[in-house]
mmCIF file of C-alpha atoms in Angstrom:
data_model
loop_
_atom_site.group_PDB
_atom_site.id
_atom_site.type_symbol
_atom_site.label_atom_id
_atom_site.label_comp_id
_atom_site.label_asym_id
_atom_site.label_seq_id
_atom_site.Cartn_x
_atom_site.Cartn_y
_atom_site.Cartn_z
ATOM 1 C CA UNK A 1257 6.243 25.169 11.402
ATOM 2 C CA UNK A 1258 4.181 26.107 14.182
ATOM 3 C CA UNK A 1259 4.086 29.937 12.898
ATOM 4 C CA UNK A 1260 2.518 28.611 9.559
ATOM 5 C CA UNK A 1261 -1.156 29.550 9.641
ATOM 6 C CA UNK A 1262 -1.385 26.770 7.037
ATOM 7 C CA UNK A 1263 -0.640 23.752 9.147
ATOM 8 C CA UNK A 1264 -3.342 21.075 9.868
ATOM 9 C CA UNK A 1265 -3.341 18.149 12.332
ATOM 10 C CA UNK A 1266 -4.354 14.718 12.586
ATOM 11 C CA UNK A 1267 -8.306 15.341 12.629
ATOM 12 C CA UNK A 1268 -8.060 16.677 9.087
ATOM 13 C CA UNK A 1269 -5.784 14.185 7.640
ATOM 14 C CA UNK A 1270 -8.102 11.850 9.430
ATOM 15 C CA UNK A 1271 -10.821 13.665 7.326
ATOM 16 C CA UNK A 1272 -8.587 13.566 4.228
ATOM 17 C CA UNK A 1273 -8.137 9.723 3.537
ATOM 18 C CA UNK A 1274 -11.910 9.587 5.071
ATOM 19 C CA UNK A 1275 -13.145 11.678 2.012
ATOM 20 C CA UNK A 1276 -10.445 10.253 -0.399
ATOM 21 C CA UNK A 1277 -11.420 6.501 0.033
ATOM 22 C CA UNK A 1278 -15.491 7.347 0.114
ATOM 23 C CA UNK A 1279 -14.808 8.576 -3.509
ATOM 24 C CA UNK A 1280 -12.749 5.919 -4.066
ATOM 25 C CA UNK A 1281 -15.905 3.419 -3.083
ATOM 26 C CA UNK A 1282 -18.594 5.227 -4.981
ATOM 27 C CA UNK A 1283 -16.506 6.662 -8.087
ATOM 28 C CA UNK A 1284 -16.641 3.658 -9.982
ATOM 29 C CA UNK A 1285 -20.493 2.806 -9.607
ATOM 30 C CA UNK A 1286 -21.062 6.479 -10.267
ATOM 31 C CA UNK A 1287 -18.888 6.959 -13.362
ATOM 32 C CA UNK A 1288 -20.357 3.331 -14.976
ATOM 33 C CA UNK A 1289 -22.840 5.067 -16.608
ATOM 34 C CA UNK A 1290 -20.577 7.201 -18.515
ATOM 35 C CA UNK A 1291 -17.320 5.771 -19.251
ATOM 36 C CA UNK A 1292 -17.232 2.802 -21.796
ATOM 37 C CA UNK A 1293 -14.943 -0.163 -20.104
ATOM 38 C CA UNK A 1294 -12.755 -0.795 -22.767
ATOM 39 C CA UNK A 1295 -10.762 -3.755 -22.761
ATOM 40 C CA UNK A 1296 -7.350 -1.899 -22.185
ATOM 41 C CA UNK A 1297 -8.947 0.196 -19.626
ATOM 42 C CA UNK A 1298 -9.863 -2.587 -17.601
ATOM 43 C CA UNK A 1299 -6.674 -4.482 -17.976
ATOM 44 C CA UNK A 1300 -5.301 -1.621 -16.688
ATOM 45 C CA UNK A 1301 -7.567 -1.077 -13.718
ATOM 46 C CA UNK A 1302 -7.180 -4.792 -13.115
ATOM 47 C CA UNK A 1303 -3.234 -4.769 -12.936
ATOM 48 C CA UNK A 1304 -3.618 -1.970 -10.363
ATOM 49 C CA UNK A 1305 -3.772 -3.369 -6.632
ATOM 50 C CA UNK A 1306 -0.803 -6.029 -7.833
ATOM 51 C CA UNK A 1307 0.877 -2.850 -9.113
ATOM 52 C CA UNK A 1308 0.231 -0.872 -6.168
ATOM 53 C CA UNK A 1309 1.236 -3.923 -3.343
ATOM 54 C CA UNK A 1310 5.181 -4.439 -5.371
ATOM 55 C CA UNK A 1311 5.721 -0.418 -5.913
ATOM 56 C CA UNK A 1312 5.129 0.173 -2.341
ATOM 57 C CA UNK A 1313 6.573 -3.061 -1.101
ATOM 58 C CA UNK A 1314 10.015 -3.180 -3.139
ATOM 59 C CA UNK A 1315 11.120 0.413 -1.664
ATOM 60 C CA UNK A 1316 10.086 -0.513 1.914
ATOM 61 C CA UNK A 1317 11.696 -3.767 2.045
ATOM 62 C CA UNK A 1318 15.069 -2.139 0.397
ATOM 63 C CA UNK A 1319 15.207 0.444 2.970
ATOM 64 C CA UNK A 1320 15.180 -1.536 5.738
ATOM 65 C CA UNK A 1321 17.882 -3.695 4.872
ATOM 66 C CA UNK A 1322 18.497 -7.006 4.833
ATOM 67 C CA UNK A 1323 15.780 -7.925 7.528
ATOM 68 C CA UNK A 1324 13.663 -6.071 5.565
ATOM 69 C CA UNK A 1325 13.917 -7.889 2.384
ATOM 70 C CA UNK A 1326 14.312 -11.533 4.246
ATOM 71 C CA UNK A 1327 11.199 -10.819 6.336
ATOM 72 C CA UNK A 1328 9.900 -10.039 2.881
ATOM 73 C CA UNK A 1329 10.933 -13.820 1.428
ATOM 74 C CA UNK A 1330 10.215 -15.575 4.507
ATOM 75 C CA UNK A 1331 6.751 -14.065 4.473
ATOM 76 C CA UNK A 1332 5.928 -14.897 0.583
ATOM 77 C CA UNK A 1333 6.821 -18.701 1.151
ATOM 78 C CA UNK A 1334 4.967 -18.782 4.791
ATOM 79 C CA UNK A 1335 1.644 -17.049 2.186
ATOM 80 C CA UNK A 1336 2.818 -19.943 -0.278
ATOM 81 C CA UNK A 1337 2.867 -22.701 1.927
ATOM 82 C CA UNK A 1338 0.002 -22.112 4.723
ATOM 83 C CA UNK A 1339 -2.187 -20.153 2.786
ATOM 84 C CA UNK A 1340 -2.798 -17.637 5.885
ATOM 85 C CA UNK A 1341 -1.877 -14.019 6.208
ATOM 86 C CA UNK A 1342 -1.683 -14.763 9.701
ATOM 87 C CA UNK A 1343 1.191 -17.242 9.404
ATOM 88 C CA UNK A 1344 2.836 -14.928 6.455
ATOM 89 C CA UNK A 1345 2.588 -11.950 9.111
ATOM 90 C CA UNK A 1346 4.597 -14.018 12.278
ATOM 91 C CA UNK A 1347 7.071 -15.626 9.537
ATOM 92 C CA UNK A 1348 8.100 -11.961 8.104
ATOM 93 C CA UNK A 1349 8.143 -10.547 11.812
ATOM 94 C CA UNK A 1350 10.206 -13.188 12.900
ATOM 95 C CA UNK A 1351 12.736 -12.846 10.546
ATOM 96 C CA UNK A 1352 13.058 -9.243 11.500
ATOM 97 C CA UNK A 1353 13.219 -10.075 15.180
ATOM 98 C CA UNK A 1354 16.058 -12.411 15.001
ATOM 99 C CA UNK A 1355 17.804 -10.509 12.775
ATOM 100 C CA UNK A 1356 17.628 -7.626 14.342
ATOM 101 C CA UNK A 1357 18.513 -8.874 17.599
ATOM 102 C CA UNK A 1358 22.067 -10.520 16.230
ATOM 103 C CA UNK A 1359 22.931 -6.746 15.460
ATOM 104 C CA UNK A 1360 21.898 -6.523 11.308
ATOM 105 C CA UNK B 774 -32.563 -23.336 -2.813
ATOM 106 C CA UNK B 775 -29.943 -21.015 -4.352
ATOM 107 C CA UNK B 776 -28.096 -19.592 -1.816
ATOM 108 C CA UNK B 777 -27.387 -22.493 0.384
ATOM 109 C CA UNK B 778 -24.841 -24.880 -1.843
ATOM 110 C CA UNK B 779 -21.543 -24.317 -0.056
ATOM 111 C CA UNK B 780 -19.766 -27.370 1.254
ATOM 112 C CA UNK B 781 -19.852 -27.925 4.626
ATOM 113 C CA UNK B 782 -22.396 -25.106 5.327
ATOM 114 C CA UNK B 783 -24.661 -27.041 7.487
ATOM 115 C CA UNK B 784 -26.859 -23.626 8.967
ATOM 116 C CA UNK B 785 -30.392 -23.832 8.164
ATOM 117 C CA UNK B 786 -31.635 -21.486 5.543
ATOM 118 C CA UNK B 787 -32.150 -17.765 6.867
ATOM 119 C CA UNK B 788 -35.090 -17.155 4.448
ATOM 120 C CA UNK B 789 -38.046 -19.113 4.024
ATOM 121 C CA UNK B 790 -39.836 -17.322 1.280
ATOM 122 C CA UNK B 791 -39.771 -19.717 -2.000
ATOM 123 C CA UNK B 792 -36.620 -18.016 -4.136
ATOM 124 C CA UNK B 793 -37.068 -16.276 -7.142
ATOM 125 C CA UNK B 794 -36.222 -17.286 -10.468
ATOM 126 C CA UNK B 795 -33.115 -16.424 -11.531
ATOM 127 C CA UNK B 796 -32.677 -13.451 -13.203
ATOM 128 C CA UNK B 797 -35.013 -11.202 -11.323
ATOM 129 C CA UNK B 798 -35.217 -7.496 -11.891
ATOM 130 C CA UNK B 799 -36.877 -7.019 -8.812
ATOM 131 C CA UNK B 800 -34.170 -5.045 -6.296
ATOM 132 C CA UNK B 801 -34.194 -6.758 -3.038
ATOM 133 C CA UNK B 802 -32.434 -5.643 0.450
ATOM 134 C CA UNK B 803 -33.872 -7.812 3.118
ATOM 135 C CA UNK B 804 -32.725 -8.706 6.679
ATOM 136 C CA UNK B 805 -32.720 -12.358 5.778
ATOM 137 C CA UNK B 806 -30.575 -10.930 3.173
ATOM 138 C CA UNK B 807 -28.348 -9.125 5.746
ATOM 139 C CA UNK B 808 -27.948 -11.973 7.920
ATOM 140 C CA UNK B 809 -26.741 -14.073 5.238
ATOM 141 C CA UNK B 810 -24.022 -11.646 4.413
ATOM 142 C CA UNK B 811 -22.643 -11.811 8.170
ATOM 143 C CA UNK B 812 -22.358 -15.807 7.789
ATOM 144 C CA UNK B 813 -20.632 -14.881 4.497
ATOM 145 C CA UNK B 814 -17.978 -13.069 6.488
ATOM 146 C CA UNK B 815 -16.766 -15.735 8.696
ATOM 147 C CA UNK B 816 -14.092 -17.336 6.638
ATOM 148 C CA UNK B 817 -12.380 -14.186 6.262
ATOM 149 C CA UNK B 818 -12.401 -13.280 9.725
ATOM 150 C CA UNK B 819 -8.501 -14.630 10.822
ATOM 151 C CA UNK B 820 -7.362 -12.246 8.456
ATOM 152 C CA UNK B 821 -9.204 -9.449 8.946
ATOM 153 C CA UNK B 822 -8.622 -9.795 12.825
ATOM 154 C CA UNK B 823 -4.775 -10.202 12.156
ATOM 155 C CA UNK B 824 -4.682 -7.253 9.898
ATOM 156 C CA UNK B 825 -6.704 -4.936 11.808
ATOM 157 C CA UNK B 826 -4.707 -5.798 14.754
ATOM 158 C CA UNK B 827 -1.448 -5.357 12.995
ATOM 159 C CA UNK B 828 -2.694 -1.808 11.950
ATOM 160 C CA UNK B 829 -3.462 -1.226 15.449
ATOM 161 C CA UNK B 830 0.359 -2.379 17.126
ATOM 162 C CA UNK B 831 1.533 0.113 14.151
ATOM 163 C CA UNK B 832 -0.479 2.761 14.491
ATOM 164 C CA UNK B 833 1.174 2.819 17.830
ATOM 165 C CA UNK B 834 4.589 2.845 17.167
ATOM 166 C CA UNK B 835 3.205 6.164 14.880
ATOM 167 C CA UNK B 836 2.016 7.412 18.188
ATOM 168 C CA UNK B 837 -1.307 7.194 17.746
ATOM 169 C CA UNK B 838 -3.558 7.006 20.524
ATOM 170 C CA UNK B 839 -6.000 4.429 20.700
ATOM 171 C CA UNK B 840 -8.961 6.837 20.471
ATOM 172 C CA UNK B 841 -7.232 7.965 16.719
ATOM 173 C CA UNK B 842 -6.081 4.720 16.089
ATOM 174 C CA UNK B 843 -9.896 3.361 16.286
ATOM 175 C CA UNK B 844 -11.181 6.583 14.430
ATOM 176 C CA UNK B 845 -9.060 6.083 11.481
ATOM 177 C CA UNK B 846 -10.287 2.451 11.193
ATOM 178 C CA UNK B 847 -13.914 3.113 11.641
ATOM 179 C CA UNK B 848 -13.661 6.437 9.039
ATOM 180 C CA UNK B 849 -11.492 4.975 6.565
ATOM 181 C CA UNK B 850 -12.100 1.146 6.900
ATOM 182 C CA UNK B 851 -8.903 0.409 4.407
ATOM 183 C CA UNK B 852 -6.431 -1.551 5.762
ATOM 184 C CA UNK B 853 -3.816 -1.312 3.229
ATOM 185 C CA UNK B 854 -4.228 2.535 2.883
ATOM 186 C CA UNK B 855 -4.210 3.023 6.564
ATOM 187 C CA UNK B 856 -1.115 1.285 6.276
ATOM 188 C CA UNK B 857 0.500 3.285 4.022
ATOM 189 C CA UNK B 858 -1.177 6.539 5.705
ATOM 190 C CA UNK B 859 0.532 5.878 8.836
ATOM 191 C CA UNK B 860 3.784 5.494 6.918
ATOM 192 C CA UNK B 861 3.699 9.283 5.544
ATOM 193 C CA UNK B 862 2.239 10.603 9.061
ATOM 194 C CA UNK B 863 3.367 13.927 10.528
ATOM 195 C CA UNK B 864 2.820 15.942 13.123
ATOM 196 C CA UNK B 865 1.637 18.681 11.046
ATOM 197 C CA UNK B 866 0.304 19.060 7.832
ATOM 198 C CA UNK B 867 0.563 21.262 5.167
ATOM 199 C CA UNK B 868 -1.927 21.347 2.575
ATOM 200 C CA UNK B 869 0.925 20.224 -0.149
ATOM 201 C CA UNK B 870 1.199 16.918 2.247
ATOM 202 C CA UNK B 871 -2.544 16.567 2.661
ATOM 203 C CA UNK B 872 -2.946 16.310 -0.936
ATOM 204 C CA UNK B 873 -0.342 14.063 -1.205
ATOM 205 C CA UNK B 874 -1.985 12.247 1.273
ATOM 206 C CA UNK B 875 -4.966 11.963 -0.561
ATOM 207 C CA UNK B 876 -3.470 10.942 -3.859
ATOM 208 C CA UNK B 877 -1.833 8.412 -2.228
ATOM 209 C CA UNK B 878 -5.213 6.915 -0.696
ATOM 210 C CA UNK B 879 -6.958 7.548 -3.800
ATOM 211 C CA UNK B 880 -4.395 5.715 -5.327
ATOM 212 C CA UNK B 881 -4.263 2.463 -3.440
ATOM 213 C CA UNK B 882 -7.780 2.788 -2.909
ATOM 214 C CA UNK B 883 -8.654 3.142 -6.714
ATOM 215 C CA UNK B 884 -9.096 -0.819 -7.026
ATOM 216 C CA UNK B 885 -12.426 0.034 -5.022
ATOM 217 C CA UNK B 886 -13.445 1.856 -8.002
ATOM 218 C CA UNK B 887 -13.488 -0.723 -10.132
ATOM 219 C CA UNK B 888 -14.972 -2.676 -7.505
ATOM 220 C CA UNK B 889 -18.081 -0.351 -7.898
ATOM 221 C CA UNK B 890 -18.147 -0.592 -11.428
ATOM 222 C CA UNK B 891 -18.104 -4.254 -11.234
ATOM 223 C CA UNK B 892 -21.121 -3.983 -9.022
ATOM 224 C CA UNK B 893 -23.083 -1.416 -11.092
ATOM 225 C CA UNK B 894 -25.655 -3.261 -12.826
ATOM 226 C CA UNK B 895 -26.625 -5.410 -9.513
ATOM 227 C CA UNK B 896 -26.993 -2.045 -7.486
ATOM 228 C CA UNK B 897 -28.444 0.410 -10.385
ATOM 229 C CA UNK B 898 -31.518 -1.333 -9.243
ATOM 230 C CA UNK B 899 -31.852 0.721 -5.877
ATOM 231 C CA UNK B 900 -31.943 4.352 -5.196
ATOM 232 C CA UNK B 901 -28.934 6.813 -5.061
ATOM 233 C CA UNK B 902 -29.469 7.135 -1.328
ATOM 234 C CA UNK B 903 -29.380 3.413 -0.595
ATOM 235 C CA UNK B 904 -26.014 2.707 -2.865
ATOM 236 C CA UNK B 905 -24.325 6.235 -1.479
ATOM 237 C CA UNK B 906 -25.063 4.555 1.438
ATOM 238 C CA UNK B 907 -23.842 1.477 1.802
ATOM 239 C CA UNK B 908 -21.294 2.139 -0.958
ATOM 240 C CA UNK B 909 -19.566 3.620 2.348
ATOM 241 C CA UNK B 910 -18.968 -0.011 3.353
ATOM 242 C CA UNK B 911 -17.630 -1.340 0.260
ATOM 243 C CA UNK B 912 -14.086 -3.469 1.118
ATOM 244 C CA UNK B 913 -12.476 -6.295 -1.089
ATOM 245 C CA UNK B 914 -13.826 -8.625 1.381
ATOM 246 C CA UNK B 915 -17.945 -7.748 0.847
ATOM 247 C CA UNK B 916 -17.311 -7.340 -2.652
ATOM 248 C CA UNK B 917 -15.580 -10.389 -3.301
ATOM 249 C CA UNK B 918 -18.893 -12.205 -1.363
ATOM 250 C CA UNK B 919 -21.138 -10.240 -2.849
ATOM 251 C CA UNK B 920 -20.002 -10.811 -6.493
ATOM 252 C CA UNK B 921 -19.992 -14.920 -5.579
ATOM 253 C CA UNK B 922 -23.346 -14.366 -4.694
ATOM 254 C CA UNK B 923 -24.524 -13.021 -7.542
ATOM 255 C CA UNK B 924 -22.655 -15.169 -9.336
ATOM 256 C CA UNK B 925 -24.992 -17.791 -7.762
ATOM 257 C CA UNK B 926 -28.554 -16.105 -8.758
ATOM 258 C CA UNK B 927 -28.361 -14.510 -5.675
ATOM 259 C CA UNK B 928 -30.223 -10.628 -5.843
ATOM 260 C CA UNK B 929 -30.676 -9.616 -2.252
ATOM 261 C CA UNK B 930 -28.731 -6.486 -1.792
ATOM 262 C CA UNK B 931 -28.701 -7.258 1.678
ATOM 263 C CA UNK B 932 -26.008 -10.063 1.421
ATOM 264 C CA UNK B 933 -23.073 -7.190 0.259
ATOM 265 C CA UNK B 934 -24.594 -5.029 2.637
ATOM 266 C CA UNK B 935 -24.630 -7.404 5.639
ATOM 267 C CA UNK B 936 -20.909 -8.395 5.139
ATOM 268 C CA UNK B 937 -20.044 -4.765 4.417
ATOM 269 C CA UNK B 938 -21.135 -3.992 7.733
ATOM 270 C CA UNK B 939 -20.416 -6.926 9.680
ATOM 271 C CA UNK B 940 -16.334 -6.339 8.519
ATOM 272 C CA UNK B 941 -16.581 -2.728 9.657
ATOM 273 C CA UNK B 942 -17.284 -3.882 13.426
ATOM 274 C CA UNK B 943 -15.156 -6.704 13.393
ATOM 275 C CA UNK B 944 -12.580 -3.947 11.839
ATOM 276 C CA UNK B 945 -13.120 -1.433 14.025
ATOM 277 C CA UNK B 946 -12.807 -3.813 17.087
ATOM 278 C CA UNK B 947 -9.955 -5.956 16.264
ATOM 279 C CA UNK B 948 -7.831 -2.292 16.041
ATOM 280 C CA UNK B 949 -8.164 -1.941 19.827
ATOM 281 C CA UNK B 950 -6.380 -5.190 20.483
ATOM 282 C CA UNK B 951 -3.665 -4.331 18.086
ATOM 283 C CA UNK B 952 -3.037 -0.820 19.768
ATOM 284 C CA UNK B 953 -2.645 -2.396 23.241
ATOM 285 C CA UNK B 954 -0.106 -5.108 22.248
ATOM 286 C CA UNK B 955 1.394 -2.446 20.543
ATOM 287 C CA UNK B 956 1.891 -0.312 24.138
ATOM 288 C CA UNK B 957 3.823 -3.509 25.331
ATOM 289 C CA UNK B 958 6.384 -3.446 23.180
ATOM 290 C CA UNK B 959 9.226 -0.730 24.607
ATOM 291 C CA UNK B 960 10.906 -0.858 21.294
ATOM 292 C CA UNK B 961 8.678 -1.222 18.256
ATOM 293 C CA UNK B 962 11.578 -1.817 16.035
ATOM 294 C CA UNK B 963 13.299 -4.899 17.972
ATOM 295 C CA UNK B 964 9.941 -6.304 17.554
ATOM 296 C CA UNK B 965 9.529 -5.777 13.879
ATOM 297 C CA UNK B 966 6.040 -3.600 13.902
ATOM 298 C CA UNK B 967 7.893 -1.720 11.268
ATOM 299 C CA UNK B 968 7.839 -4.003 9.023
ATOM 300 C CA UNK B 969 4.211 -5.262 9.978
ATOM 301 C CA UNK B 970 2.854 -3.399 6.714
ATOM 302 C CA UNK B 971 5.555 -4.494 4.323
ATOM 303 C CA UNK B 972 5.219 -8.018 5.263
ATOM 304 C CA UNK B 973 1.459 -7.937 5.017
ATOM 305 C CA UNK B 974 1.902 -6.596 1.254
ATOM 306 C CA UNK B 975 3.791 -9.509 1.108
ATOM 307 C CA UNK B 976 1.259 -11.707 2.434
ATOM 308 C CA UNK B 977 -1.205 -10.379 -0.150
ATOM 309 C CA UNK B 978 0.718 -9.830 -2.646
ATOM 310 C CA UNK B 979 1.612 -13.145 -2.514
ATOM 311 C CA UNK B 980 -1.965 -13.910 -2.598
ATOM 312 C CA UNK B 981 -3.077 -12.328 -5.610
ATOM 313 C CA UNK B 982 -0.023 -13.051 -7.970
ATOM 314 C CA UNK B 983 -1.121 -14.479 -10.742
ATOM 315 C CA UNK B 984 2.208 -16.146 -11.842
ATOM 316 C CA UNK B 985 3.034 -14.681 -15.605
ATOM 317 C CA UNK B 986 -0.213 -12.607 -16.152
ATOM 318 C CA UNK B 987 1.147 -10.749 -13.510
ATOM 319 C CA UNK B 988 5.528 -10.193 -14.196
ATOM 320 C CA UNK B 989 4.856 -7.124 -16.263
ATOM 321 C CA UNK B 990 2.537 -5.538 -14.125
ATOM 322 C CA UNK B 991 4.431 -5.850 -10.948
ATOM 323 C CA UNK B 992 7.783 -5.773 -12.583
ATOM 324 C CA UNK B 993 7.174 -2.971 -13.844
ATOM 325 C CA UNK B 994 5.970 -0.774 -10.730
ATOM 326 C CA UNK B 995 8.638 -2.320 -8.459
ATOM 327 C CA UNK B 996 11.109 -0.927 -10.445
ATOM 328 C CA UNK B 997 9.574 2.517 -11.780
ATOM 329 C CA UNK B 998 8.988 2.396 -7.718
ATOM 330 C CA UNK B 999 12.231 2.117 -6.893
ATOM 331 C CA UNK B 1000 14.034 4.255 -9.079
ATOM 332 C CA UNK B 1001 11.457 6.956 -7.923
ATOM 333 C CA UNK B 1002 12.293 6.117 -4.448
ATOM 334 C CA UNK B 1003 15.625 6.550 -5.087
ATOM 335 C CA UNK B 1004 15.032 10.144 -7.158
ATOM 336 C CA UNK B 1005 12.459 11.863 -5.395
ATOM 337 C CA UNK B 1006 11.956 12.629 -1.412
ATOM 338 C CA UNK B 1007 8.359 11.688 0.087
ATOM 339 C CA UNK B 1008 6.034 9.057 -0.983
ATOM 340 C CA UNK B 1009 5.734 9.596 -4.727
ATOM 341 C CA UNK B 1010 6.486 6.293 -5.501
ATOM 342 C CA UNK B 1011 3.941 4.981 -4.362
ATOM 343 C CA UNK B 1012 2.047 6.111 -7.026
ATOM 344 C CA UNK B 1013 4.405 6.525 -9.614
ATOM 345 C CA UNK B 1014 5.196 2.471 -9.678
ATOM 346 C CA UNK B 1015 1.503 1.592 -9.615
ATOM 347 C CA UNK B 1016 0.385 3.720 -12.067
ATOM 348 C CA UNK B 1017 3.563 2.695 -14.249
ATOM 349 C CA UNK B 1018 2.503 -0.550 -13.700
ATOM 350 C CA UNK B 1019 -1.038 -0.454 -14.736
ATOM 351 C CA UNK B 1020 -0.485 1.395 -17.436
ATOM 352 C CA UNK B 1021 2.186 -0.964 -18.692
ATOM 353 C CA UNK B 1022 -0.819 -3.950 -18.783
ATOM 354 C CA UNK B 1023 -3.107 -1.186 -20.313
ATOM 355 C CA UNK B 1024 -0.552 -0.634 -23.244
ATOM 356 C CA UNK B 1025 0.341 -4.611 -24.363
ATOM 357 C CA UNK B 1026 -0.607 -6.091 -27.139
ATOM 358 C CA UNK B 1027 -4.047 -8.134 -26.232
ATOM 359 C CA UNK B 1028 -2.631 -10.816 -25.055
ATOM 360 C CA UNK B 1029 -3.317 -14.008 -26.591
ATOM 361 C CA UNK B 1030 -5.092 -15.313 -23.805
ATOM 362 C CA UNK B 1031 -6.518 -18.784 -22.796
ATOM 363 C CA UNK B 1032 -3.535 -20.043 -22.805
ATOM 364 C CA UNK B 1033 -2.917 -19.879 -19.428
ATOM 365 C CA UNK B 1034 -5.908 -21.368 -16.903
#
């Protein structure tokens, strides 16, 4: 890798999602003008960040294992129940923690 | 007085010039303005300390140092995507895994979009410079309190400002907590931080379910997501599962809607 003339480090992917999300935050004020909101294409748009949060989560829960996707449960029904990421975040980790430590 | 009808707000009023009536075309962008968005910001401020410092404890076990650890949160001020960055991080990168990189961000990031449009006809009213500006600052937190406040009669630019802003410190700071906890733990795994950003999509996923609205949707990109996962090396399925997803919703039937509250 290191003879590649083409290799970039962490400054420039820094620089990367930097530029990627700014266009992200001005894209849709910018484009309003010009693109008509149809009804599908906002149903669409609006299904994306649920869409995004299960096709990220479902493959990174199944490849950690079962702690993975227990942490996962415990921390739906700790969002469920208490309302708080915060408690959501310590019910998932501690799944993972105890599981982890009896050797899963 | 129009902005000051929240329950168990008991703060005097920042601003003490009579209101407008509602449905001024005047653009606004005051300090008073400002101010107000800052107070806005409070009640989300457990989670976005939590988060920011869960970013910071895994940007850690990613080797990050807490000088990059703090840049990435103050340049791309995103939690989930920073989240997911840090999960595709290398050493070195090639310009085939930069753009990856960036379609990934642009992908989880693309709810911001609509965000913007959402907001268009509040902030048409200002110059280009101001809204490429403080556009910079836009998060689901700001634009979820700006868009009550408007909802209210409220046109001071300054409130979605203000909270845009205000998050971005409290952001930025709450990292540096994170990464030092982080430096603690000998073995990041033992200790979970691996699975800090899977159980916070939890968290919020749980959070913005929608009960059956939303089975297709997710259904749908959990499993397209998967069986990428399962086909394809690298990240891709990331985005192939949300956009399967979203354009699953974008191809039903209109639904016959109202049905459910």
């Amino acid at each position: 890798m290191s003879t590649d003339p083409l290799v970039f480090g962490l400054w420039t992917a820094l620089a990367v999602m930097t530029l990627a999300t700014y266009l992200c935050r001005i894209a849709g004020f910018a484009m309003m003008a010009h693109v008509p909101m149809t009804p599908r294409v906002r149903r669409g748009l609006e299904a994306l960040p649920g869409a995004i949060i299960a096709a990220t989560l479902v493959p990174s829960a199944v490849k950690a294992g079962w702690p993975g996707v227990l942490a996962v449960i415990a921390a739906i029904a700790a969002k469920r129940i208490l309302k708080q990421d915060i408690f959501a975040l310590m019910a998932g980790l501690a799944v993972v923690m105890v599981l982890r430590r009896l050797g899963f | 007085m129009r902005l000051h009808n929240h329950p168990g707000r008991d703060i005097p009023p920042p601003m003490t010039a009579a209101p407008p009536p509602f449905g001024e075309t005047q653009p606004r962008l005051s300090w008073a303005g400002f101010r107000e968005g800052c107070l806005r910001v409070v009640p989300f401020l457990p989670g976005v300390i939590a988060f920011a410092a869960a970013f910071g404890a895994s940007a850690v076990a990613k080797g990050f140092t807490l000088t990059e650890a703090v840049a990435m949160s103050a340049l791309v001020y995103a939690g989930v995507s920073q989240l997911v960055g840090l999960e595709m991080w290398r050493e070195a990168w090639t310009p085939a895994g930069l753009a990856g990189l960036a379609l990934v961000t642009i992908a989880i990031n693309g709810r911001m979009a609509l965000q913007g449009a959402s907001l268009h006809p509040w902030l048409a009213q200002h110059p280009p410079a101001v809204n490429y500006t403080q556009l910079a600052f836009l998060t689901d937190a700001n634009w979820l309190i700006g868009e009550r406040y408007r909802a209210q009669g409220g046109s001071d630019l300054g409130v979605l400002v203000g909270a845009g802003v205000f998050l971005w410190v409290i952001w930025v700071a709450a990292t540096v907590p994170g990464v030092i906890a982080g430096r603690l733990v000998a073995d990041p795994r033992l200790w979970g931080l691996d699975m800090v950003m899977p159980v916070m999509f939890a968290a919020m996923g749980a959070g913005l379910w929608k009960g059956r609205e939303s089975i297709v949707g997710w259904g749908v990109a959990g499993l397209a997501a998967l069986i990428t996962w399962l086909v394809v090396p690298g990240y891709a399925y990331i985005v192939v599962g949300a956009l399967a997803g979203a354009v699953a919703v974008a191809l039903r039937p209109e639904p016959s809607s109202e049905q459910t509250p």
